[in-house]
Structures are given as structure tokens and as C-alpha cells.
């Protein structure tokens, strides 16, 4: 089993949102690098990072802290999501030492893009499917699509993604555990 700790970034701080609400924020630290160091010292081999501001803006915002962590811990496999909507951003993160990029909104709105970048960057592309009542959300969870999670996952599996990250928005940040039923259905 691989446990993957997470650092969500908003305004350069490590935060936790409740159900993706950008106004319902708990700040855990002003120092993403120190938090990453704590995870590395605890034995983390991979780190999940999300640029929450970037997810809403549609472009990377918290680039500095992400690059700092990648530079400080080159042996750590970092997966980053939030605001990744073009190949230049993918290349920039990979050049900085990030191992995996997570596509969410772009994957849902332009699924052919995923197939293209899976060919261009094999083994580095993950798709994030964030769901509310079985439908996929986009743009930092601010918009709901008409796409079913399971259908999208099947599509991206055939495109050759490295992994799929599934989040049940209704459970996120609520400290109620995973939505086992939806997770099993997706698996």
C-alpha cells in the first residue's frame, strides 16, 4: 500500500477546504516546504499537491512553493494538480522535477487532449475525476458537467493514463472517510 499525503495550496499556504468551498478554509501552515519536509521525514515516497487557486483561475498560481518542494526533495515523487490546462504547463512542471501532472478540467472539457499528452509524456499523466452525485465537477469544483464518473474513467483508462484520482466532493474535508460504494463502483 502506498500512502500519499497531500498539500493543498491557497495563497501560498497549506489549507483544507470543506467540500471544495474556497471560502470554508482551514489554514494548517504558512510553510509548504516545511510541511513537505515533515512528510518526507515520516517516510512519504510520494506527495500529492494541489494548486487550489490555479484550479479556479485555470492557470498555475502557487508555482513557487511547488517548485521549492520539487527542488528540495528530488527523490520524492510529486503529483500536482490545479490549473494545468496546456502542454507548456505540463512541461514546466516536469522540468521542475514534478513526476506526475493531474488533469481535471481540461480532461473533462477536451478529452482528446489527454490521449495526446499520454503519448507525449508517457507515465506522467494522471486524471482527476472529482464527483458530486456521480457527475464530474470542473473548474475547481465550481461547475458540474453532465459526464458520469465511471464513463469518463473508462475512457481515460484506454488513453493510457498513469492513474485516476477519484474524489467524492460531498466527503472531501468532512472527516467522514471515503465513499466506499462509489469507489468500489469505479474500481
CSV table of C-alpha atoms in Angstrom, one decimal:
chain,number,residue,atom,x,y,z
A,1,UNK,CA,0.0,0.0,0.0
A,2,UNK,CA,1.2,3.5,-0.9
A,3,UNK,CA,0.0,6.2,1.4
A,4,UNK,CA,0.1,9.6,-0.3
A,5,UNK,CA,0.0,12.7,1.9
A,6,UNK,CA,-1.5,15.8,0.4
A,7,UNK,CA,-0.7,19.5,0.5
A,8,UNK,CA,-3.4,21.8,-0.8
A,9,UNK,CA,-2.2,25.3,-1.6
A,10,UNK,CA,-4.2,28.5,-1.4
A,11,UNK,CA,-2.5,31.9,-1.3
A,12,UNK,CA,0.8,30.1,-0.7
A,13,UNK,CA,-0.5,28.4,2.5
A,14,UNK,CA,-1.3,24.8,3.3
A,15,UNK,CA,-5.0,24.6,3.7
A,16,UNK,CA,-8.0,22.3,3.8
A,17,UNK,CA,-11.3,23.1,2.3
A,18,UNK,CA,-14.7,21.7,3.3
A,19,UNK,CA,-16.4,20.2,0.3
A,20,UNK,CA,-14.3,22.3,-2.1
A,21,UNK,CA,-15.7,25.6,-0.8
A,22,UNK,CA,-13.0,28.2,-1.3
A,23,UNK,CA,-14.5,30.3,1.5
A,24,UNK,CA,-14.6,27.5,4.1
A,25,UNK,CA,-10.8,27.2,4.6
A,26,UNK,CA,-8.7,25.9,7.5
A,27,UNK,CA,-5.1,27.0,7.3
A,28,UNK,CA,-2.6,24.4,8.6
A,29,UNK,CA,0.7,26.1,7.8
A,30,UNK,CA,2.3,29.1,6.1
A,31,UNK,CA,5.2,26.9,5.0
A,32,UNK,CA,4.6,24.3,2.3
A,33,UNK,CA,8.3,23.4,2.2
A,34,UNK,CA,8.3,22.6,6.0
A,35,UNK,CA,5.2,20.5,5.7
A,36,UNK,CA,6.7,18.6,2.8
A,37,UNK,CA,9.8,18.0,4.8
A,38,UNK,CA,7.7,16.7,7.7
A,39,UNK,CA,6.1,14.2,5.3
A,40,UNK,CA,9.4,13.1,3.8
A,41,UNK,CA,10.9,12.6,7.3
A,42,UNK,CA,7.8,10.5,8.1
A,43,UNK,CA,8.7,8.2,5.2
A,44,UNK,CA,6.5,9.6,2.3
A,45,UNK,CA,7.6,8.4,-1.1
A,46,UNK,CA,5.0,10.4,-3.0
A,47,UNK,CA,3.4,13.7,-2.3
A,48,UNK,CA,0.0,15.0,-3.7
A,49,UNK,CA,-0.1,18.7,-4.2
A,50,UNK,CA,-3.0,20.8,-5.4
A,51,UNK,CA,-2.9,24.4,-6.5
A,52,UNK,CA,-6.4,25.4,-5.5
A,53,UNK,CA,-6.0,28.9,-6.7
A,54,UNK,CA,-4.8,27.6,-10.0
A,55,UNK,CA,-7.8,25.2,-10.3
A,56,UNK,CA,-10.2,28.2,-10.1
A,57,UNK,CA,-8.1,30.6,-12.2
A,58,UNK,CA,-7.4,28.0,-14.9
A,59,UNK,CA,-3.6,28.5,-14.8
A,60,UNK,CA,-0.9,27.8,-12.2
A,61,UNK,CA,-0.8,30.3,-9.3
A,62,UNK,CA,1.2,28.7,-6.5
A,63,UNK,CA,4.1,27.7,-8.7
A,64,UNK,CA,6.9,28.9,-6.3
A,65,UNK,CA,6.1,26.6,-3.4
A,66,UNK,CA,5.6,23.6,-5.8
A,67,UNK,CA,9.0,24.2,-7.4
A,68,UNK,CA,10.6,24.7,-4.0
A,69,UNK,CA,9.4,21.3,-2.8
A,70,UNK,CA,10.5,19.6,-6.0
A,71,UNK,CA,13.9,21.2,-5.8
A,72,UNK,CA,14.4,20.4,-2.1
A,73,UNK,CA,13.3,16.7,-2.4
A,74,UNK,CA,14.4,15.4,-5.9
A,75,UNK,CA,13.8,11.8,-4.7
A,76,UNK,CA,10.2,12.5,-3.8
A,77,UNK,CA,7.6,11.7,-6.5
A,78,UNK,CA,5.3,14.7,-6.6
A,79,UNK,CA,2.0,14.7,-8.3
A,80,UNK,CA,0.5,18.2,-8.9
A,81,UNK,CA,-3.0,19.2,-10.0
A,82,UNK,CA,-4.8,22.5,-10.3
A,83,UNK,CA,-4.9,24.8,-13.3
A,84,UNK,CA,-3.0,22.5,-15.7
A,85,UNK,CA,-4.7,23.2,-19.0
A,86,UNK,CA,-1.9,23.2,-21.6
A,87,UNK,CA,1.3,21.3,-22.6
A,88,UNK,CA,3.6,24.2,-21.7
A,89,UNK,CA,2.4,23.9,-18.0
A,90,UNK,CA,2.9,20.1,-18.1
A,91,UNK,CA,6.4,20.5,-19.5
A,92,UNK,CA,7.2,23.3,-17.0
A,93,UNK,CA,6.2,21.1,-14.0
A,94,UNK,CA,8.1,18.1,-15.3
A,95,UNK,CA,11.2,20.2,-16.0
A,96,UNK,CA,11.0,21.4,-12.4
A,97,UNK,CA,11.2,17.8,-11.1
A,98,UNK,CA,7.5,17.0,-10.6
A,99,UNK,CA,6.9,13.4,-11.5
A,100,UNK,CA,3.1,13.4,-12.4
A,101,UNK,CA,0.7,16.0,-13.5
A,102,UNK,CA,-3.0,15.7,-12.8
A,103,UNK,CA,-5.5,16.9,-15.4
A,104,UNK,CA,-9.0,17.6,-14.3
A,105,UNK,CA,-11.0,20.3,-16.0
A,106,UNK,CA,-9.0,20.0,-19.3
A,107,UNK,CA,-9.6,16.3,-19.3
A,108,UNK,CA,-13.3,16.7,-19.0
A,109,UNK,CA,-13.7,19.6,-21.4
A,110,UNK,CA,-11.3,18.3,-24.0
A,111,UNK,CA,-10.8,14.5,-23.5
A,112,UNK,CA,-8.7,14.2,-26.7
A,113,UNK,CA,-6.1,16.3,-25.0
A,114,UNK,CA,-5.5,13.5,-22.5
A,115,UNK,CA,-4.8,11.0,-25.3
A,116,UNK,CA,-2.4,13.4,-26.9
A,117,UNK,CA,-0.4,14.1,-23.8
A,118,UNK,CA,-0.3,10.5,-22.7
A,119,UNK,CA,1.6,9.8,-25.9
A,120,UNK,CA,3.8,12.9,-25.5
A,121,UNK,CA,4.5,12.3,-21.7
A,122,UNK,CA,4.1,8.5,-21.1
A,123,UNK,CA,3.9,7.5,-17.5
A,124,UNK,CA,3.4,11.1,-16.3
A,125,UNK,CA,-0.3,11.9,-16.8
A,126,UNK,CA,-2.9,11.3,-14.1
A,127,UNK,CA,-6.6,12.3,-14.5
A,128,UNK,CA,-8.5,13.7,-11.5
A,129,UNK,CA,-12.2,12.9,-11.5
A,130,UNK,CA,-13.9,14.9,-8.8
A,131,UNK,CA,-17.5,13.9,-8.4
A,132,UNK,CA,-20.8,15.1,-6.8
A,133,UNK,CA,-23.7,12.6,-7.0
A,134,UNK,CA,-21.9,10.7,-9.7
A,135,UNK,CA,-21.3,13.6,-12.0
A,136,UNK,CA,-17.8,15.1,-12.7
A,137,UNK,CA,-17.1,18.6,-11.5
A,138,UNK,CA,-14.7,21.1,-13.2
A,139,UNK,CA,-13.0,24.5,-12.6
A,140,UNK,CA,-12.1,24.0,-9.0
A,141,UNK,CA,-15.4,22.2,-8.4
A,142,UNK,CA,-17.3,25.4,-9.2
A,143,UNK,CA,-19.1,23.8,-12.2
A,144,UNK,CA,-20.8,20.5,-12.8
A,145,UNK,CA,-20.6,18.6,-16.0
A,146,UNK,CA,-23.1,16.1,-17.3
A,147,UNK,CA,-20.5,13.4,-17.5
A,148,UNK,CA,-20.7,10.2,-15.3
A,149,UNK,CA,-17.5,9.4,-13.4
A,150,UNK,CA,-17.4,5.8,-14.4
A,151,UNK,CA,-17.9,6.5,-18.1
A,152,UNK,CA,-15.1,9.1,-18.0
A,153,UNK,CA,-12.7,6.8,-16.1
A,154,UNK,CA,-13.2,4.0,-18.7
A,155,UNK,CA,-12.4,6.5,-21.5
A,156,UNK,CA,-9.2,7.7,-19.9
A,157,UNK,CA,-8.1,4.2,-19.0
A,158,UNK,CA,-8.0,3.5,-22.7
A,159,UNK,CA,-6.0,6.6,-23.3
A,160,UNK,CA,-3.1,5.3,-21.2
A,161,UNK,CA,-3.2,7.5,-18.1
A,162,UNK,CA,-0.9,6.5,-15.3
A,163,UNK,CA,-3.7,6.6,-12.7
A,164,UNK,CA,-7.1,8.1,-11.9
A,165,UNK,CA,-7.6,10.1,-8.8
A,166,UNK,CA,-11.2,10.0,-7.6
A,167,UNK,CA,-12.7,12.5,-5.1
A,168,UNK,CA,-16.2,12.5,-3.7
A,169,UNK,CA,-16.8,16.2,-3.2
A,170,UNK,CA,-19.5,15.6,-0.6
A,171,UNK,CA,-17.0,13.8,1.6
A,172,UNK,CA,-13.9,15.9,1.0
A,173,UNK,CA,-12.8,17.7,4.1
A,174,UNK,CA,-15.6,16.3,6.2
A,175,UNK,CA,-13.5,13.7,8.1
A,176,UNK,CA,-16.1,11.0,7.3
A,177,UNK,CA,-13.9,8.7,5.4
A,178,UNK,CA,-14.2,7.6,1.8
A,179,UNK,CA,-17.3,6.9,-0.2
A,180,UNK,CA,-16.7,3.2,-0.3
A,181,UNK,CA,-19.7,2.4,-2.5
A,182,UNK,CA,-18.7,4.9,-5.2
A,183,UNK,CA,-15.1,3.9,-5.0
A,184,UNK,CA,-15.9,0.2,-5.5
A,185,UNK,CA,-18.2,1.0,-8.4
A,186,UNK,CA,-15.4,3.0,-10.0
A,187,UNK,CA,-12.8,0.2,-9.4
